[in-house]
Coordinates of C-alpha atoms in Angstrom, one line a residue:
Chain V
M1 CA 131.3 132.9 103.7
T2 CA 131.7 133.7 107.4
H3 CA 132.7 130.9 109.8
L4 CA 130.0 128.6 111.1
T5 CA 128.2 129.5 114.3
M6 CA 128.0 127.0 117.1
E7 CA 124.3 126.3 116.2
Q8 CA 125.4 125.6 112.6
L9 CA 128.3 123.4 113.7
L10 CA 125.9 121.4 115.9
A11 CA 123.4 121.1 113.0
V12 CA 126.2 119.6 110.8
R13 CA 126.7 116.9 113.4
E14 CA 123.0 115.9 113.4
P15 CA 121.8 113.0 111.2
G16 CA 119.6 113.9 108.3
L17 CA 119.8 117.0 106.1
E18 CA 117.8 120.0 107.2
P19 CA 117.6 122.9 104.8
G20 CA 120.9 124.8 104.7
V21 CA 122.9 122.1 106.4
A22 CA 124.4 120.8 103.1
G23 CA 126.0 124.2 102.5
W24 CA 127.4 124.3 106.1
R25 CA 128.8 120.8 105.6
D26 CA 130.5 121.9 102.4
H27 CA 131.9 125.0 104.2
A28 CA 133.2 122.9 107.2
S29 CA 135.0 120.5 104.9
A30 CA 136.7 123.4 103.0
C31 CA 137.4 125.7 106.0
D32 CA 140.3 124.7 108.3
L33 CA 139.1 126.8 111.1
C34 CA 135.5 125.4 111.1
R35 CA 136.8 121.8 110.5
A36 CA 139.0 122.2 113.6
E37 CA 136.1 123.6 115.5
L38 CA 134.0 120.6 114.5
D39 CA 136.7 118.3 115.6
R40 CA 136.9 120.0 119.0
L41 CA 133.1 119.7 119.3
D42 CA 133.4 116.0 118.6
Q43 CA 136.1 115.6 121.1
R44 CA 134.2 117.5 123.8
V45 CA 131.1 115.3 123.3
A46 CA 133.4 112.2 123.5
R47 CA 134.9 113.5 126.7
L48 CA 131.4 114.1 128.1
R49 CA 130.4 110.5 127.3
A50 CA 133.6 109.3 129.0
L51 CA 133.0 111.1 132.3
P52 CA 133.0 108.7 135.2
A53 CA 129.5 107.5 136.4
L54 CA 128.4 109.2 139.6
Q55 CA 127.2 106.8 142.3
P56 CA 124.5 107.3 145.0
S57 CA 125.9 107.6 148.5
R58 CA 123.7 104.9 149.9
N59 CA 121.4 102.1 149.0
R60 CA 117.9 103.4 148.5
F61 CA 116.3 100.1 147.7
A62 CA 114.7 99.6 151.2
E63 CA 113.0 103.0 150.9
I64 CA 111.8 102.2 147.4
R65 CA 110.3 99.0 148.6
T66 CA 108.5 100.8 151.4
A67 CA 107.1 103.4 149.0
T68 CA 106.0 100.6 146.6
S69 CA 104.2 98.7 149.5
A70 CA 102.6 102.0 150.5
S71 CA 101.2 102.4 147.0
R72 CA 99.7 99.0 147.2
R73 CA 98.1 99.8 150.5
R74 CA 96.8 103.1 149.0
K75 CA 95.2 101.1 146.2
R76 CA 93.6 98.9 148.8
W77 CA 92.1 101.8 150.8
V78 CA 91.0 103.6 147.7
A79 CA 89.3 100.4 146.6
F80 CA 87.7 100.3 150.1
S81 CA 86.5 103.8 149.4
A82 CA 85.3 103.4 145.8
G83 CA 83.7 100.0 146.1
G84 CA 83.2 99.1 149.7
F85 CA 82.9 102.5 151.2
A86 CA 79.2 103.0 150.7
V87 CA 78.4 99.5 151.7
A88 CA 80.7 99.6 154.7
A89 CA 79.3 103.0 155.8
S90 CA 75.7 101.9 155.4
L91 CA 76.4 98.6 157.1
T92 CA 78.0 100.4 160.0
L93 CA 75.1 102.8 160.2
A94 CA 72.5 100.1 159.8
V95 CA 74.1 98.0 162.5
V96 CA 74.4 100.9 164.8
L97 CA 70.9 102.0 164.2
T98 CA 68.9 98.9 164.0
R99 CA 70.6 96.6 166.4
T100 CA 70.5 99.1 169.2
P101 CA 67.1 98.4 170.9
E102 CA 66.7 101.8 172.5
L103 CA 67.4 103.5 169.2
S104 CA 64.0 102.8 167.9
G105 CA 62.8 105.4 170.3
G106 CA 65.7 107.7 169.2
S107 CA 67.1 109.5 172.2
A108 CA 68.6 112.9 171.5
Q109 CA 72.1 111.6 172.1
Q110 CA 71.6 108.7 169.6
V111 CA 70.2 111.1 167.0
A112 CA 73.2 113.4 167.5
E113 CA 75.6 110.4 167.2
Q114 CA 73.9 109.3 164.0
Q115 CA 74.2 112.8 162.6
E116 CA 77.9 112.9 163.6
L117 CA 78.5 109.6 161.9
D118 CA 76.8 110.9 158.7
S119 CA 78.9 114.0 158.8
I120 CA 82.2 112.2 159.5
I121 CA 81.6 109.7 156.6
A122 CA 80.8 112.6 154.2
R123 CA 83.9 114.4 155.4
S124 CA 86.0 111.2 154.9
R125 CA 84.6 110.9 151.3
S126 CA 85.5 114.5 150.6
L127 CA 89.0 114.2 151.8
E128 CA 89.6 111.1 149.8
G129 CA 88.3 112.9 146.7
A130 CA 90.9 115.6 147.4
I131 CA 93.7 113.1 147.6
Q132 CA 92.6 111.2 144.5
D133 CA 92.3 114.4 142.6
Y134 CA 95.9 115.2 143.6
N135 CA 97.0 111.7 142.5
P136 CA 100.2 111.2 144.6
D137 CA 101.4 108.3 142.4
Q138 CA 101.9 110.7 139.5
R139 CA 103.7 113.4 141.6
V140 CA 107.3 114.2 142.5
T141 CA 107.7 113.4 146.1
D142 CA 110.9 113.7 148.2
G143 CA 112.0 110.8 150.4
R144 CA 110.8 112.3 153.7
T145 CA 107.3 113.1 152.4
A146 CA 107.1 109.5 151.0
V147 CA 107.9 108.0 154.4
V148 CA 105.4 110.2 156.3
A149 CA 102.7 109.4 153.7
A150 CA 103.5 105.7 153.8
S151 CA 103.2 105.7 157.6
L152 CA 99.8 107.5 157.5
E153 CA 98.6 105.1 154.8
D154 CA 99.7 102.1 156.9
R155 CA 97.5 103.4 159.8
L156 CA 94.7 104.1 157.4
A157 CA 94.8 100.6 156.1
R158 CA 94.6 99.3 159.7
V159 CA 91.6 101.5 160.5
D160 CA 89.8 100.2 157.4
D161 CA 90.5 96.6 158.5
Q162 CA 89.0 97.4 161.9
L163 CA 86.0 99.2 160.3
Q164 CA 85.2 96.0 158.4
M165 CA 85.2 94.2 161.7
V166 CA 82.8 96.6 163.5
N167 CA 79.7 94.5 162.6
M168 CA 81.2 91.5 164.5
M169 CA 81.7 93.5 167.6
D170 CA 79.5 93.3 170.7
Q171 CA 76.4 95.4 170.3
S172 CA 77.1 97.5 173.3
V173 CA 80.4 98.8 171.9
R174 CA 79.6 98.8 168.2
R175 CA 78.3 102.3 167.9
E176 CA 81.1 103.8 169.9
A177 CA 83.7 101.8 168.0
A178 CA 82.3 102.9 164.6
L179 CA 82.3 106.5 165.6
R180 CA 85.9 106.3 167.0
L181 CA 87.2 104.6 163.8
W182 CA 85.5 106.9 161.4
R183 CA 86.9 109.9 163.4
E184 CA 90.4 108.3 163.3
R185 CA 90.0 107.8 159.6
V186 CA 89.1 111.4 159.0
G187 CA 92.0 112.5 161.2
L188 CA 94.4 110.4 159.1
L189 CA 93.0 111.6 155.8
N190 CA 93.3 115.2 157.0
A191 CA 97.0 114.5 157.8
L192 CA 97.5 112.9 154.3
V193 CA 95.9 115.9 152.6
D194 CA 98.3 118.1 154.6
V195 CA 101.3 116.0 153.5
H196 CA 100.3 115.9 149.8
V197 CA 98.0 118.7 148.8
T198 CA 99.0 121.5 151.1
R199 CA 102.7 120.9 150.6
A200 CA 102.3 120.7 146.9
R201 CA 100.5 124.1 146.9
A202 CA 103.4 125.6 149.0
V203 CA 105.9 124.6 146.4
G204 CA 103.8 125.9 143.5
F205 CA 102.2 122.9 141.9
Chain B
M1 CA 126.9 100.5 131.2
D2 CA 127.5 97.0 132.7
L3 CA 126.3 94.6 130.0
F4 CA 126.1 91.7 132.4
R5 CA 123.9 93.6 134.7
L6 CA 121.7 94.6 131.8
A7 CA 121.3 91.0 130.8
D8 CA 120.4 90.2 134.4
A9 CA 117.7 92.9 134.3
D10 CA 116.1 91.4 131.2
A11 CA 116.3 87.9 132.7
V12 CA 114.5 88.9 135.9
L13 CA 111.8 91.0 134.1
P14 CA 109.0 88.4 134.3
R15 CA 109.6 88.0 138.0
V16 CA 109.7 91.8 138.5
K17 CA 106.3 91.9 136.8
A18 CA 105.0 89.3 139.2
G19 CA 106.1 91.5 142.2
D20 CA 109.0 89.3 143.3
P21 CA 111.1 91.5 145.7
V22 CA 114.3 89.6 145.0
A23 CA 113.9 90.3 141.3
Q24 CA 113.0 93.9 142.0
E25 CA 116.3 94.3 143.9
A26 CA 118.2 92.7 141.0
L27 CA 116.6 95.2 138.6
Y28 CA 117.5 98.0 141.0
R29 CA 121.1 96.8 141.2
A30 CA 121.3 96.7 137.4
F31 CA 120.1 100.2 136.8
E32 CA 120.9 102.0 140.0
V33 CA 124.1 103.7 138.8
P34 CA 123.1 104.7 135.3
V35 CA 119.8 106.2 136.7
Y36 CA 121.5 108.0 139.5
N37 CA 124.2 109.3 137.1
L38 CA 121.6 110.7 134.7
A39 CA 119.7 112.3 137.6
R40 CA 122.8 113.7 139.1
R41 CA 124.0 115.2 135.8
I42 CA 120.6 117.0 135.4
C43 CA 119.8 117.9 139.1
R44 CA 121.8 120.4 141.0
T45 CA 122.1 118.5 144.3
T46 CA 122.8 114.9 145.3
E47 CA 119.6 115.0 147.4
D48 CA 117.5 115.8 144.4
A49 CA 119.3 113.1 142.4
E50 CA 118.7 110.5 145.1
D51 CA 115.0 111.5 145.2
V52 CA 114.8 111.1 141.4
L53 CA 116.4 107.6 141.8
Q54 CA 113.8 106.6 144.3
E55 CA 110.9 108.1 142.3
T56 CA 112.2 106.4 139.1
F57 CA 112.2 102.9 140.6
F58 CA 108.9 103.5 142.3
E59 CA 107.4 104.3 138.9
V60 CA 109.3 101.4 137.3
Y61 CA 107.8 98.8 139.7
R62 CA 104.4 100.4 139.5
S63 CA 104.3 100.5 135.7
I64 CA 106.4 97.5 134.8
G65 CA 103.3 95.6 133.7
R66 CA 102.8 98.1 130.9
F67 CA 106.3 97.5 129.5
R68 CA 105.7 95.5 126.3
G69 CA 109.3 95.0 125.4
D70 CA 109.1 97.0 122.1
G71 CA 112.3 98.8 122.9
S72 CA 115.1 98.0 125.4
L73 CA 114.3 97.9 129.1
W74 CA 117.1 100.4 129.8
G75 CA 115.6 102.8 127.2
W76 CA 112.2 102.6 129.0
V77 CA 113.8 103.0 132.5
R78 CA 115.9 105.9 131.2
T79 CA 112.9 107.7 129.8
I80 CA 111.2 107.5 133.2
A81 CA 114.4 108.7 134.9
S82 CA 114.8 111.6 132.5
S83 CA 111.1 112.6 132.9
K84 CA 111.4 112.5 136.8
A85 CA 114.7 114.5 136.7
L86 CA 113.1 117.2 134.4
M87 CA 110.1 117.4 136.7
R88 CA 112.4 118.0 139.6
L89 CA 114.2 120.6 137.5
R90 CA 110.9 122.4 136.7
R91 CA 110.1 122.3 140.4
N92 CA 113.3 124.0 141.2
K93 CA 113.0 126.4 138.4
Y94 CA 113.6 129.4 140.7
R95 CA 117.2 128.3 140.7
E96 CA 117.4 129.2 137.0
T97 CA 118.1 132.8 138.0
D98 CA 121.8 131.7 137.7
E99 CA 121.3 131.5 133.9
L100 CA 119.7 135.0 133.8
Q101 CA 122.7 136.3 135.7
D102 CA 125.0 134.6 133.4
D103 CA 123.3 136.3 130.4
I104 CA 123.2 139.8 131.8
T105 CA 126.5 139.9 133.7
P106 CA 129.4 141.1 131.5
L107 CA 132.0 138.5 130.8
R108 CA 134.2 138.3 133.9
R109 CA 138.0 138.3 133.5
E110 CA 138.4 134.9 135.1
D111 CA 135.9 133.4 132.6
T112 CA 138.5 133.8 129.8
A113 CA 141.6 133.3 131.9
L114 CA 140.5 130.3 134.0
R115 CA 140.6 127.0 132.3
M116 CA 138.2 124.6 134.0
D117 CA 138.0 120.9 133.9
L118 CA 135.0 119.4 132.1
E119 CA 133.2 118.3 135.4
T120 CA 133.4 121.9 136.8
A121 CA 132.4 123.5 133.5
L122 CA 129.4 121.1 133.2
E123 CA 128.4 121.8 136.7
R124 CA 128.6 125.5 136.1
L125 CA 126.0 125.5 133.2
S126 CA 122.5 126.4 134.1
Q127 CA 120.3 123.4 134.9
T128 CA 118.3 123.6 131.7
S129 CA 121.4 123.9 129.5
R130 CA 123.1 121.0 131.4
A131 CA 120.0 118.8 131.0
V132 CA 119.9 119.4 127.3
V133 CA 123.6 118.8 126.9
W134 CA 123.4 115.5 128.9
L135 CA 120.2 114.2 127.2
H136 CA 121.4 115.1 123.7
D137 CA 125.2 114.5 123.7
V138 CA 125.4 111.6 126.2
E139 CA 122.1 109.9 126.4
G140 CA 121.5 110.3 122.7
Y141 CA 118.0 111.9 122.7
T142 CA 117.0 113.9 119.6
H143 CA 116.0 117.6 119.9
E144 CA 112.5 116.5 119.1
E145 CA 112.5 114.1 122.1
I146 CA 114.1 116.6 124.4
A147 CA 111.6 119.3 123.4
G148 CA 108.7 116.8 124.1
M149 CA 110.1 115.9 127.5
M150 CA 110.7 119.5 128.5
D151 CA 107.5 120.8 127.0
K152 CA 109.5 123.2 124.9
T153 CA 110.1 123.7 121.2
V154 CA 112.8 122.0 119.1
S155 CA 114.4 125.5 118.6
F156 CA 114.6 125.9 122.3
S157 CA 116.5 122.6 122.7
K158 CA 118.8 123.5 119.8
S159 CA 119.6 127.0 121.1
Q160 CA 120.2 125.7 124.6
L161 CA 122.7 123.2 123.3
A162 CA 124.5 125.8 121.2
R163 CA 124.7 128.2 124.1
A164 CA 125.9 125.5 126.4
H165 CA 128.7 124.4 124.0
T166 CA 129.7 128.0 123.4
R167 CA 130.2 128.4 127.2
L168 CA 131.9 125.0 127.6
R169 CA 134.3 125.9 124.8
R170 CA 135.1 129.2 126.5
W171 CA 135.4 127.7 130.0
L172 CA 137.5 124.8 128.9
G173 CA 139.9 127.2 127.1
E174 CA 139.2 125.8 123.7
E175 CA 138.5 129.0 121.9
V176 CA 140.7 129.7 119.0
P177 CA 141.2 133.3 117.9
A178 CA 139.9 133.8 114.3

């Protein structure tokens, strides 16, 4: 019998008994050369296990904490979108439309603003869909991307908080505030899509 | 592996599940080095390994509620770390051209003459071969488990391991003339 190949030597070391392995074991125990090769293999594996542990150059815990907090914030704004989005949008619209006395007449500017608000909210929903489809929590993200995304999500959470306060604003500024916040929300979501989705496409995912 | 730190990690588990940042840091301290070491042995660069470290703990904190305690906490963390490192490896797969070159380039004179130390030889393996060697020989994963994590066949895992050991043997000057 010829000497054992590396694949056969490795199979001999495996637990269990695959077909053919018994014969290879018998050979290894009878052949000085193969037994010596098996010993060297054992020693090499032992040396691999004994290699010193490599250590990170710096403490990453603070960044991990930041990313974990960002994930919680993302869950919050996704929840805002999924549950409260429609309600918040309709409330904002309703308040803007019904509590503005001159709107019942419907000036051309007011109609245009309402259409813009409709369009912005639809755009916001579409961008959120893109981010949720991408599912950043399940993706490999480098540290820099995580920090940029966390910063955008922080700002998004603050905009959502303010959007929920729009109904309590003075009537004279309510419509303008709603439009401004929804525009800002879409701008931030656009930036988040750039960070996650566009970047992912660029690296082949 | 520091057994005291492992015991600490198990002790703080309920508080980690509750989101206690002090307990989260204790868990990080317990597993920081083994997770980084595993990632660094699989990834080509320290930057990639540090990103894997960060992604692993992010995933651990996010999913800790789903850890039922069926196996060891380290085993669970290690599986997450291995998976993240292999994802990083797949992402950087263009770098695998070094393996192709290794296959098609005739054996260079220095390959047989130069006797490398184990660290250098391990570093010189292709990323895929090194990952299989580390996961199988050091971390103790079976070929079936490695094949599952790498989305490859068991034969692929076995042949990668054999090729890696053939090269290590040569580079370490352990070849014995027949």
